[in-house]
Amino acid sequence: MTTIKLHNTKTKSRESLEPIDPRNVRMYVCGPTVYDRAHLGNARPVIVFDVLFRLLRHVYGQDHVTYVRNFTDVDDKINARSAQSGRAIGEITAETTGWFLDDMAAVGALEPTHMPRATAYIAQMVTMIEDLVAKGHAYAAEGHVLFAVDSYKDYGALSGRSVDDMIAGARVDVAPYKRNPMDFVLWKPSDAQTPGWDSPWGRGRPGWHIECSAMSYALLGAHFDIHGGGNDLMFPHHENEIAQSACAHPGAGFANIWLHNEMLQVEGRKMSKSLGNFFTVRDLLDDGVPGEVIRFVMLSTHYRKPMDWTDKKRDEAERVLRKWYALAATEEAAAPDDLLVGLLGDDLNTAGAIAHLHKLAGAGQAGALRGALALLGLMGSQVPDWAAQRTFDLAAYEAYLSDARTTAMQTKDFAEVDRIKAMLLAAGVQVQMSKDGVVLTPAADFDAAALEVL
């Protein structure tokens, strides 16, 4: 059996995954707050942990992996969107949850085993908060309940910062009812216009952090194998999760391994609406970028390195995938080879895995390539529709242009080469000529009919 090694953020070291129960490997990943479309950066953790989910299923068996990813459907951003639009909160979250699932399916993500909504676990959150109060780790004040950070001595171990450093470097909500500036909200009061639930502290709603502790406990237990998310969640969200869960279930261990993916950039800059480089996954899909291309670009960079989305990478990914799909379609899928599985088992080395796929394609190993594409989530049982629709047999044209080029090299007359190239470009075909030969790739505006005269 393949040994999976992962970089544990908490210990700052690479560790072998040793499941608590190999018959039920358990993973929790923090999911989206569903108030709008998922932007491109939101897709990165989904794709990263989808690859890990697929790898775990391959190694331990599909029925022996439990993957939980939550939906935050109670949040002040959602409340603000409701007030702004006049639409009911439940209507907004139902719509945006559907959008998220559709967009993530388009980039090849499997649905997790469980996708709990925060609003369905309010009772479990209230129970956990009551327990924390009873144990002296939380206190009620002015309709709020706050976690007492100084009651948990290991606070800051995940991010490796002291409480004083965190106060200095964070925007801390200083409120008169807080005993310590770092104490965070477990429960807060709701007015008549804001969603709320009855509780021992009055009508209110949960803070952000408690939902993941309550849902992971309900679905995975007090001790599970892997907890993941973007590195922007390390502090305060994951730090607070650990504190709550460790105090609610002392000695249980919570998550053994913590994984965090790095953030996404666009053309070398942070994605931002103010910079005009902000777009959603749906924007790309509607603009004709296939989901497999988005996934390929994401997987070309190791998850612990910043990922830079560029037009050049997108175009190259589409060109490569078209060629791979044309080859893979010629044979049935073979089982993923040990080298590929080993690369993924080495802290999700997806960049190395893609380099391996290039070698399989170069060697003409269609069945092995197809199996590898499947494990990476880049190909299902069929060639993707977009590739099937836009793939055109350009081999004859490649040979034609190559022969004309060879003749031109001898006669020094490139008129015919230029004529052929111009017609191909006009038909929406990308033309690449090098010492290795001629490569033709259909572009987004490819028109096969325009090649008939050629």
GROMACS .gro file of C-alpha atoms in nm:
model
  454
    1MET     CA    1   0.000   0.000   0.000
    2THR     CA    2   0.123   0.349  -0.090
    3THR     CA    3   0.244   0.554   0.204
    4ILE     CA    4   0.096   0.903   0.186
    5LYS     CA    5   0.313   1.179   0.328
    6LEU     CA    6   0.169   1.524   0.393
    7HIS     CA    7   0.311   1.851   0.524
    8ASN     CA    8   0.149   1.905   0.862
    9THR     CA    9   0.114   2.279   0.921
   10LYS     CA   10   0.088   2.226   1.296
   11THR     CA   11   0.420   2.043   1.330
   12LYS     CA   12   0.587   2.221   1.036
   13SER     CA   13   0.705   1.884   0.907
   14ARG     CA   14   0.615   1.616   0.656
   15GLU     CA   15   0.445   1.322   0.820
   16SER     CA   16   0.321   0.983   0.707
   17LEU     CA   17  -0.054   0.952   0.718
   18GLU     CA   18  -0.138   0.683   0.968
   19PRO     CA   19  -0.519   0.665   0.973
   20ILE     CA   20  -0.688   0.633   1.309
   21ASP     CA   21  -0.910   0.375   1.139
   22PRO     CA   22  -0.796   0.260   0.791
   23ARG     CA   23  -1.152   0.144   0.728
   24ASN     CA   24  -1.274   0.503   0.767
   25VAL     CA   25  -1.017   0.768   0.680
   26ARG     CA   26  -1.173   1.101   0.778
   27MET     CA   27  -1.112   1.450   0.638
   28TYR     CA   28  -1.275   1.787   0.707
   29VAL     CA   29  -1.225   2.089   0.480
   30CYS     CA   30  -1.367   2.434   0.546
   31GLY     CA   31  -1.609   2.523   0.270
   32PRO     CA   32  -1.754   2.847   0.129
   33THR     CA   33  -1.972   3.118   0.273
   34VAL     CA   34  -2.255   3.107   0.019
   35TYR     CA   35  -2.353   3.465  -0.056
   36ASP     CA   36  -2.228   3.500  -0.416
   37ARG     CA   37  -2.051   3.322  -0.700
   38ALA     CA   38  -1.726   3.139  -0.621
   39HIS     CA   39  -1.428   3.339  -0.744
   40LEU     CA   40  -1.129   3.164  -0.900
   41GLY     CA   41  -0.937   3.159  -0.572
   42ASN     CA   42  -1.224   2.969  -0.407
   43ALA     CA   43  -1.170   2.686  -0.654
   44ARG     CA   44  -0.812   2.617  -0.549
   45PRO     CA   45  -0.879   2.444  -0.214
   46VAL     CA   46  -1.170   2.257  -0.371
   47ILE     CA   47  -0.944   2.117  -0.642
   48VAL     CA   48  -0.651   2.049  -0.407
   49PHE     CA   49  -0.857   1.854  -0.157
   50ASP     CA   50  -1.051   1.680  -0.431
   51VAL     CA   51  -0.721   1.533  -0.552
   52LEU     CA   52  -0.645   1.421  -0.198
   53PHE     CA   53  -0.995   1.271  -0.169
   54ARG     CA   54  -0.939   1.079  -0.493
   55LEU     CA   55  -0.597   0.961  -0.375
   56LEU     CA   56  -0.734   0.843  -0.039
   57ARG     CA   57  -1.014   0.655  -0.216
   58HIS     CA   58  -0.762   0.494  -0.450
   59VAL     CA   59  -0.534   0.382  -0.166
   60TYR     CA   60  -0.789   0.286   0.101
   61GLY     CA   61  -1.099   0.211  -0.110
   62GLN     CA   62  -1.396   0.426  -0.207
   63ASP     CA   63  -1.608   0.302   0.083
   64HIS     CA   64  -1.338   0.372   0.341
   65VAL     CA   65  -1.302   0.750   0.313
   66THR     CA   66  -1.531   1.012   0.466
   67TYR     CA   67  -1.489   1.366   0.338
   68VAL     CA   68  -1.681   1.655   0.494
   69ARG     CA   69  -1.692   2.006   0.348
   70ASN     CA   70  -1.935   2.254   0.501
   71PHE     CA   71  -2.146   2.540   0.375
   72THR     CA   72  -2.158   2.853   0.589
   73ASP     CA   73  -2.515   2.969   0.532
   74VAL     CA   74  -2.549   3.198   0.835
   75ASP     CA   75  -2.320   3.498   0.811
   76ASP     CA   76  -2.330   3.876   0.820
   77LYS     CA   77  -2.237   3.894   0.450
   78ILE     CA   78  -2.544   3.688   0.368
   79ASN     CA   79  -2.757   3.908   0.594
   80ALA     CA   80  -2.627   4.218   0.416
   81ARG     CA   81  -2.699   4.066   0.074
   82SER     CA   82  -3.053   3.989   0.188
   83ALA     CA   83  -3.108   4.344   0.316
   84GLN     CA   84  -2.966   4.488  -0.005
   85SER     CA   85  -3.169   4.270  -0.241
   86GLY     CA   86  -3.487   4.226  -0.042
   87ARG     CA   87  -3.467   3.851  -0.097
   88ALA     CA   88  -3.508   3.593   0.177
   89ILE     CA   89  -3.184   3.457   0.322
   90GLY     CA   90  -3.287   3.095   0.258
   91GLU     CA   91  -3.357   3.178  -0.105
   92ILE     CA   92  -3.016   3.340  -0.148
   93THR     CA   93  -2.823   3.056   0.014
   94ALA     CA   94  -3.013   2.787  -0.177
   95GLU     CA   95  -2.931   2.962  -0.504
   96THR     CA   96  -2.566   3.031  -0.425
   97THR     CA   97  -2.511   2.679  -0.291
   98GLY     CA   98  -2.643   2.543  -0.621
   99TRP     CA   99  -2.413   2.777  -0.811
  100PHE     CA  100  -2.115   2.659  -0.611
  101LEU     CA  101  -2.188   2.290  -0.666
  102ASP     CA  102  -2.242   2.341  -1.040
  103ASP     CA  103  -1.921   2.539  -1.081
  104MET     CA  104  -1.711   2.296  -0.878
  105ALA     CA  105  -1.853   2.001  -1.071
  106ALA     CA  106  -1.746   2.181  -1.389
  107VAL     CA  107  -1.383   2.185  -1.265
  108GLY     CA  108  -1.400   1.811  -1.196
  109ALA     CA  109  -1.459   1.807  -0.821
  110LEU     CA  110  -1.639   1.508  -0.673
  111GLU     CA  111  -1.905   1.586  -0.417
  112PRO     CA  112  -1.781   1.517  -0.063
  113THR     CA  113  -1.940   1.244   0.147
  114HIS     CA  114  -2.119   1.506   0.358
  115MET     CA  115  -2.188   1.874   0.285
  116PRO     CA  116  -2.347   2.005   0.605
  117ARG     CA  117  -2.511   2.346   0.620
  118ALA     CA  118  -2.443   2.549   0.934
  119THR     CA  119  -2.813   2.626   0.984
  120ALA     CA  120  -2.886   2.254   1.017
  121TYR     CA  121  -2.646   2.221   1.313
  122ILE     CA  122  -2.748   2.512   1.537
  123ALA     CA  123  -2.858   2.275   1.815
  124GLN     CA  124  -2.519   2.102   1.816
  125MET     CA  125  -2.344   2.441   1.832
  126VAL     CA  126  -2.557   2.550   2.128
  127THR     CA  127  -2.477   2.223   2.307
  128MET     CA  128  -2.104   2.269   2.251
  129ILE     CA  129  -2.115   2.631   2.369
  130GLU     CA  130  -2.304   2.529   2.685
  131ASP     CA  131  -2.036   2.269   2.753
  132LEU     CA  132  -1.754   2.522   2.706
  133VAL     CA  133  -1.926   2.762   2.948
  134ALA     CA  134  -1.972   2.484   3.203
  135LYS     CA  135  -1.602   2.392   3.180
  136GLY     CA  136  -1.491   2.750   3.230
  137HIS     CA  137  -1.365   2.803   2.875
  138ALA     CA  138  -1.638   3.048   2.774
  139TYR     CA  139  -1.849   3.317   2.937
  140ALA     CA  140  -2.170   3.506   2.867
  141ALA     CA  141  -2.166   3.886   2.845
  142GLU     CA  142  -2.433   4.127   2.718
  143GLY     CA  143  -2.614   3.867   2.510
  144HIS     CA  144  -2.287   3.731   2.369
  145VAL     CA  145  -2.094   3.420   2.459
  146LEU     CA  146  -1.718   3.443   2.415
  147PHE     CA  147  -1.439   3.190   2.425
  148ALA     CA  148  -1.179   3.274   2.686
  149VAL     CA  149  -0.852   3.243   2.497
  150ASP     CA  150  -0.639   3.249   2.812
  151SER     CA  151  -0.815   2.929   2.929
  152TYR     CA  152  -0.640   2.731   2.653
  153LYS     CA  153  -0.262   2.730   2.702
  154ASP     CA  154  -0.177   2.605   2.351
  155TYR     CA  155  -0.356   2.885   2.168
  156GLY     CA  156  -0.137   2.992   1.875
  157ALA     CA  157   0.039   2.658   1.826
  158LEU     CA  158  -0.097   2.614   1.472
  159SER     CA  159   0.010   2.952   1.338
  160GLY     CA  160   0.321   2.958   1.557
  161ARG     CA  161   0.249   3.303   1.701
  162SER     CA  162   0.207   3.422   2.056
  163VAL     CA  163  -0.116   3.585   2.170
  164ASP     CA  164   0.065   3.919   2.201
  165ASP     CA  165   0.190   3.892   1.842
  166MET     CA  166  -0.157   3.803   1.721
  167ILE     CA  167  -0.311   4.103   1.897
  168ALA     CA  168  -0.048   4.331   1.741
  169GLY     CA  169  -0.089   4.190   1.391
  170ALA     CA  170  -0.464   4.136   1.371
  171ARG     CA  171  -0.772   4.350   1.358
  172VAL     CA  172  -0.920   4.258   1.693
  173ASP     CA  173  -1.275   4.359   1.774
  174VAL     CA  174  -1.228   4.547   2.101
  175ALA     CA  175  -1.556   4.536   2.290
  176PRO     CA  176  -1.626   4.638   2.651
  177TYR     CA  177  -1.778   4.299   2.733
  178LYS     CA  178  -1.458   4.113   2.641
  179ARG     CA  179  -1.229   4.001   2.923
  180ASN     CA  180  -0.939   3.971   2.679
  181PRO     CA  181  -0.909   4.144   2.338
  182MET     CA  182  -0.839   3.804   2.176
  183ASP     CA  183  -1.155   3.638   2.311
  184PHE     CA  184  -1.378   3.546   2.018
  185VAL     CA  185  -1.752   3.519   1.972
  186LEU     CA  186  -1.929   3.185   2.000
  187TRP     CA  187  -2.280   3.332   2.007
  188LYS     CA  188  -2.415   3.679   1.938
  189PRO     CA  189  -2.757   3.842   1.972
  190SER     CA  190  -2.990   3.893   1.676
  191ASP     CA  191  -3.235   4.178   1.632
  192ALA     CA  192  -3.581   4.134   1.481
  193GLN     CA  193  -3.452   4.177   1.124
  194THR     CA  194  -3.162   3.932   1.159
  195PRO     CA  195  -3.186   3.550   1.152
  196GLY     CA  196  -3.178   3.405   1.499
  197TRP     CA  197  -3.247   3.099   1.711
  198ASP     CA  198  -3.351   3.056   2.070
  199SER     CA  199  -3.071   2.977   2.313
  200PRO     CA  200  -2.993   2.995   2.686
  201TRP     CA  201  -2.846   3.342   2.617
  202GLY     CA  202  -3.145   3.475   2.426
  203ARG     CA  203  -3.234   3.487   2.060
  204GLY     CA  204  -2.917   3.496   1.853
  205ARG     CA  205  -2.693   3.325   1.602
  206PRO     CA  206  -2.357   3.148   1.613
  207GLY     CA  207  -2.019   3.303   1.554
  208TRP     CA  208  -1.827   3.180   1.252
  209HIS     CA  209  -1.578   2.944   1.416
  210ILE     CA  210  -1.807   2.727   1.627
  211GLU     CA  211  -1.988   2.580   1.328
  212CYS     CA  212  -1.689   2.379   1.202
  213SER     CA  213  -1.610   2.241   1.547
  214ALA     CA  214  -1.971   2.133   1.596
  215MET     CA  215  -2.014   1.984   1.247
  216SER     CA  216  -1.682   1.801   1.241
  217TYR     CA  217  -1.764   1.647   1.580
  218ALA     CA  218  -2.112   1.543   1.465
  219LEU     CA  219  -1.992   1.384   1.141
  220LEU     CA  220  -1.635   1.271   1.210
  221GLY     CA  221  -1.606   1.246   1.587
  222ALA     CA  222  -1.373   1.419   1.831
  223HIS     CA  223  -1.060   1.279   1.663
  224PHE     CA  224  -1.008   1.250   1.289
  225ASP     CA  225  -0.724   1.233   1.038
  226ILE     CA  226  -0.702   1.547   0.824
  227HIS     CA  227  -0.826   1.905   0.844
  228GLY     CA  228  -0.770   2.138   0.550
  229GLY     CA  229  -0.835   2.476   0.396
  230GLY     CA  230  -0.667   2.782   0.253
  231ASN     CA  231  -0.381   2.935   0.449
  232ASP     CA  232  -0.591   3.249   0.498
  233LEU     CA  233  -0.797   3.040   0.742
  234MET     CA  234  -0.502   2.940   0.961
  235PHE     CA  235  -0.560   3.240   1.183
  236PRO     CA  236  -0.804   3.307   1.331
  237HIS     CA  237  -1.047   3.042   1.204
  238HIS     CA  238  -0.846   2.724   1.242
  239GLU     CA  239  -0.669   2.847   1.553
  240ASN     CA  240  -1.009   2.906   1.711
  241GLU     CA  241  -1.145   2.572   1.593
  242ILE     CA  242  -0.861   2.392   1.766
  243ALA     CA  243  -0.912   2.584   2.089
  244GLN     CA  244  -1.288   2.515   2.099
  245SER     CA  245  -1.261   2.151   2.008
  246ALA     CA  246  -0.964   2.073   2.234
  247CYS     CA  247  -1.142   2.231   2.530
  248ALA     CA  248  -1.477   2.069   2.451
  249HIS     CA  249  -1.316   1.724   2.410
  250PRO     CA  250  -0.994   1.726   2.616
  251GLY     CA  251  -0.747   1.457   2.520
  252ALA     CA  252  -0.932   1.361   2.203
  253GLY     CA  253  -0.676   1.508   1.965
  254PHE     CA  254  -0.909   1.681   1.712
  255ALA     CA  255  -0.726   1.665   1.373
  256ASN     CA  256  -0.395   1.481   1.336
  257ILE     CA  257  -0.274   1.654   1.019
  258TRP     CA  258  -0.346   2.012   0.910
  259LEU     CA  259  -0.307   2.104   0.542
  260HIS     CA  260  -0.317   2.457   0.401
  261ASN     CA  261  -0.299   2.562   0.039
  262GLU     CA  262  -0.139   2.889  -0.071
  263MET     CA  263  -0.333   3.169  -0.236
  264LEU     CA  264  -0.395   3.250  -0.602
  265GLN     CA  265  -0.267   3.538  -0.810
  266VAL     CA  266  -0.363   3.659  -1.157
  267GLU     CA  267  -0.081   3.754  -1.395
  268GLY     CA  268   0.153   3.793  -1.098
  269ARG     CA  269  -0.074   4.017  -0.890
  270LYS     CA  270  -0.319   3.956  -0.610
  271MET     CA  271  -0.668   3.910  -0.750
  272SER     CA  272  -0.868   4.221  -0.670
  273LYS     CA  273  -1.171   4.405  -0.804
  274SER     CA  274  -0.978   4.731  -0.773
  275LEU     CA  275  -0.708   4.595  -1.006
  276GLY     CA  276  -0.964   4.473  -1.259
  277ASN     CA  277  -0.832   4.116  -1.244
  278PHE     CA  278  -1.110   3.965  -1.035
  279PHE     CA  279  -1.330   3.699  -1.191
  280THR     CA  280  -1.541   3.406  -1.089
  281VAL     CA  281  -1.521   3.046  -1.200
  282ARG     CA  282  -1.848   3.102  -1.385
  283ASP     CA  283  -1.697   3.401  -1.569
  284LEU     CA  284  -1.429   3.172  -1.711
  285LEU     CA  285  -1.670   2.891  -1.793
  286ASP     CA  286  -1.908   3.128  -1.969
  287ASP     CA  287  -1.613   3.274  -2.159
  288GLY     CA  288  -1.543   2.931  -2.306
  289VAL     CA  289  -1.265   2.814  -2.075
  290PRO     CA  290  -1.329   2.442  -2.008
  291GLY     CA  291  -1.338   2.329  -1.647
  292GLU     CA  292  -1.064   2.075  -1.715
  293VAL     CA  293  -0.837   2.358  -1.829
  294ILE     CA  294  -0.899   2.549  -1.504
  295ARG     CA  295  -0.819   2.233  -1.308
  296PHE     CA  296  -0.504   2.159  -1.511
  297VAL     CA  297  -0.365   2.508  -1.452
  298MET     CA  298  -0.437   2.480  -1.079
  299LEU     CA  299  -0.267   2.142  -1.051
  300SER     CA  300   0.042   2.258  -1.240
  301THR     CA  301   0.159   2.436  -0.923
  302HIS     CA  302   0.219   2.261  -0.590
  303TYR     CA  303  -0.056   2.342  -0.343
  304ARG     CA  304   0.184   2.499  -0.090
  305LYS     CA  305   0.315   2.751  -0.345
  306PRO     CA  306   0.133   3.062  -0.471
  307MET     CA  307  -0.057   2.980  -0.790
  308ASP     CA  308  -0.036   3.235  -1.072
  309TRP     CA  309  -0.321   3.220  -1.323
  310THR     CA  310  -0.214   3.357  -1.663
  311ASP     CA  311  -0.363   3.357  -2.010
  312LYS     CA  312  -0.049   3.184  -2.134
  313LYS     CA  313  -0.092   2.897  -1.888
  314ARG     CA  314  -0.459   2.868  -1.978
  315ASP     CA  315  -0.387   2.846  -2.353
  316GLU     CA  316  -0.105   2.597  -2.302
  317ALA     CA  317  -0.323   2.380  -2.078
  318GLU     CA  318  -0.596   2.368  -2.341
  319ARG     CA  319  -0.347   2.275  -2.613
  320VAL     CA  320  -0.195   1.996  -2.402
  321LEU     CA  321  -0.529   1.855  -2.293
  322ARG     CA  322  -0.659   1.840  -2.651
  323LYS     CA  323  -0.360   1.631  -2.755
  324TRP     CA  324  -0.385   1.409  -2.450
  325TYR     CA  325  -0.756   1.349  -2.497
  326ALA     CA  326  -0.703   1.258  -2.861
  327LEU     CA  327  -0.448   0.995  -2.754
  328ALA     CA  328  -0.636   0.873  -2.445
  329ALA     CA  329  -0.953   0.816  -2.647
  330THR     CA  330  -0.783   0.540  -2.844
  331GLU     CA  331  -0.766   0.293  -2.552
  332GLU     CA  332  -0.946   0.189  -2.235
  333ALA     CA  333  -0.808   0.328  -1.910
  334ALA     CA  334  -0.539   0.130  -1.734
  335ALA     CA  335  -0.495   0.136  -1.357
  336PRO     CA  336  -0.291   0.438  -1.242
  337ASP     CA  337   0.074   0.334  -1.229
  338ASP     CA  338   0.273   0.320  -0.907
  339LEU     CA  339   0.493   0.613  -1.002
  340LEU     CA  340   0.193   0.842  -1.044
  341VAL     CA  341   0.039   0.730  -0.715
  342GLY     CA  342   0.374   0.774  -0.545
  343LEU     CA  343   0.407   1.130  -0.674
  344LEU     CA  344   0.063   1.220  -0.542
  345GLY     CA  345   0.142   1.044  -0.217
  346ASP     CA  346   0.448   1.269  -0.180
  347ASP     CA  347   0.261   1.567  -0.034
  348LEU     CA  348   0.031   1.592  -0.337
  349ASN     CA  349   0.304   1.658  -0.592
  350THR     CA  350   0.058   1.739  -0.870
  351ALA     CA  351   0.318   1.929  -1.071
  352GLY     CA  352   0.533   1.616  -1.075
  353ALA     CA  353   0.228   1.409  -1.164
  354ILE     CA  354   0.157   1.629  -1.466
  355ALA     CA  355   0.520   1.599  -1.577
  356HIS     CA  356   0.471   1.222  -1.556
  357LEU     CA  357   0.162   1.249  -1.778
  358HIS     CA  358   0.370   1.432  -2.037
  359LYS     CA  359   0.607   1.132  -2.041
  360LEU     CA  360   0.319   0.884  -2.078
  361ALA     CA  361   0.178   1.085  -2.368
  362GLY     CA  362   0.519   1.119  -2.530
  363ALA     CA  363   0.564   0.741  -2.512
  364GLY     CA  364   0.219   0.684  -2.664
  365GLN     CA  365   0.091   0.499  -2.357
  366ALA     CA  366  -0.274   0.581  -2.415
  367GLY     CA  367  -0.425   0.347  -2.156
  368ALA     CA  368  -0.187   0.456  -1.881
  369LEU     CA  369  -0.246   0.821  -1.974
  370ARG     CA  370  -0.621   0.776  -1.956
  371GLY     CA  371  -0.599   0.613  -1.613
  372ALA     CA  372  -0.371   0.889  -1.488
  373LEU     CA  373  -0.605   1.160  -1.617
  374ALA     CA  374  -0.891   0.993  -1.434
  375LEU     CA  375  -0.707   0.983  -1.101
  376LEU     CA  376  -0.625   1.352  -1.132
  377GLY     CA  377  -0.989   1.431  -1.209
  378LEU     CA  378  -0.903   1.554  -1.558
  379MET     CA  379  -1.108   1.294  -1.743
  380GLY     CA  380  -1.416   1.091  -1.665
  381SER     CA  381  -1.541   0.787  -1.852
  382GLN     CA  382  -1.561   0.986  -2.176
  383VAL     CA  383  -1.356   1.251  -2.351
  384PRO     CA  384  -1.497   1.586  -2.232
  385ASP     CA  385  -1.766   1.729  -2.457
  386TRP     CA  386  -1.572   2.045  -2.532
  387ALA     CA  387  -1.273   1.843  -2.653
  388ALA     CA  388  -1.491   1.610  -2.859
  389GLN     CA  389  -1.667   1.903  -3.021
  390ARG     CA  390  -1.358   2.107  -3.087
  391THR     CA  391  -1.109   1.833  -3.167
  392PHE     CA  392  -1.053   1.813  -3.541
  393ASP     CA  393  -0.818   1.579  -3.717
  394LEU     CA  394  -0.543   1.820  -3.812
  395ALA     CA  395  -0.283   1.550  -3.868
  396ALA     CA  396  -0.319   1.571  -4.246
  397TYR     CA  397  -0.277   1.948  -4.234
  398GLU     CA  398   0.025   1.914  -4.008
  399ALA     CA  399   0.180   1.675  -4.260
  400TYR     CA  400   0.088   1.907  -4.550
  401LEU     CA  401   0.246   2.210  -4.385
  402SER     CA  402   0.548   2.007  -4.275
  403ASP     CA  403   0.609   1.885  -4.633
  404ALA     CA  404   0.570   2.239  -4.768
  405ARG     CA  405   0.812   2.364  -4.505
  406THR     CA  406   1.070   2.097  -4.596
  407THR     CA  407   1.046   2.192  -4.962
  408ALA     CA  408   1.073   2.561  -4.877
  409MET     CA  409   1.387   2.499  -4.675
  410GLN     CA  410   1.542   2.348  -4.988
  411THR     CA  411   1.415   2.602  -5.244
  412LYS     CA  412   1.422   2.907  -5.013
  413ASP     CA  413   1.074   2.989  -5.142
  414PHE     CA  414   0.834   3.013  -4.845
  415ALA     CA  415   0.534   3.148  -5.035
  416GLU     CA  416   0.340   2.821  -5.008
  417VAL     CA  417   0.424   2.789  -4.638
  418ASP     CA  418   0.300   3.142  -4.577
  419ARG     CA  419  -0.019   3.075  -4.775
  420ILE     CA  420  -0.100   2.759  -4.581
  421LYS     CA  421  -0.018   2.922  -4.249
  422ALA     CA  422  -0.237   3.224  -4.326
  423MET     CA  423  -0.533   3.002  -4.412
  424LEU     CA  424  -0.489   2.799  -4.095
  425LEU     CA  425  -0.474   3.112  -3.883
  426ALA     CA  426  -0.784   3.250  -4.055
  427ALA     CA  427  -0.963   2.925  -3.971
  428GLY     CA  428  -0.880   2.964  -3.604
  429VAL     CA  429  -0.589   2.722  -3.588
  430GLN     CA  430  -0.285   2.799  -3.375
  431VAL     CA  431   0.034   2.721  -3.569
  432GLN     CA  432   0.359   2.628  -3.398
  433MET     CA  433   0.666   2.545  -3.605
  434SER     CA  434   0.997   2.446  -3.449
  435LYS     CA  435   1.290   2.217  -3.514
  436ASP     CA  436   1.078   1.936  -3.370
  437GLY     CA  437   0.810   1.977  -3.635
  438VAL     CA  438   0.469   2.135  -3.685
  439VAL     CA  439   0.193   2.142  -3.422
  440LEU     CA  440  -0.157   2.265  -3.508
  441THR     CA  441  -0.409   2.334  -3.231
  442PRO     CA  442  -0.773   2.445  -3.276
  443ALA     CA  443  -0.833   2.777  -3.098
  444ALA     CA  444  -1.161   2.894  -2.944
  445ASP     CA  445  -1.278   3.040  -3.279
  446PHE     CA  446  -1.182   2.734  -3.486
  447ASP     CA  447  -1.392   2.689  -3.802
  448ALA     CA  448  -1.339   2.353  -3.969
  449ALA     CA  449  -1.537   2.459  -4.276
  450ALA     CA  450  -1.283   2.730  -4.351
  451LEU     CA  451  -1.020   2.461  -4.409
  452GLU     CA  452  -1.209   2.286  -4.689
  453VAL     CA  453  -1.052   2.502  -4.959
  454LEU     CA  454  -0.708   2.408  -4.830
   0.00000   0.00000   0.00000
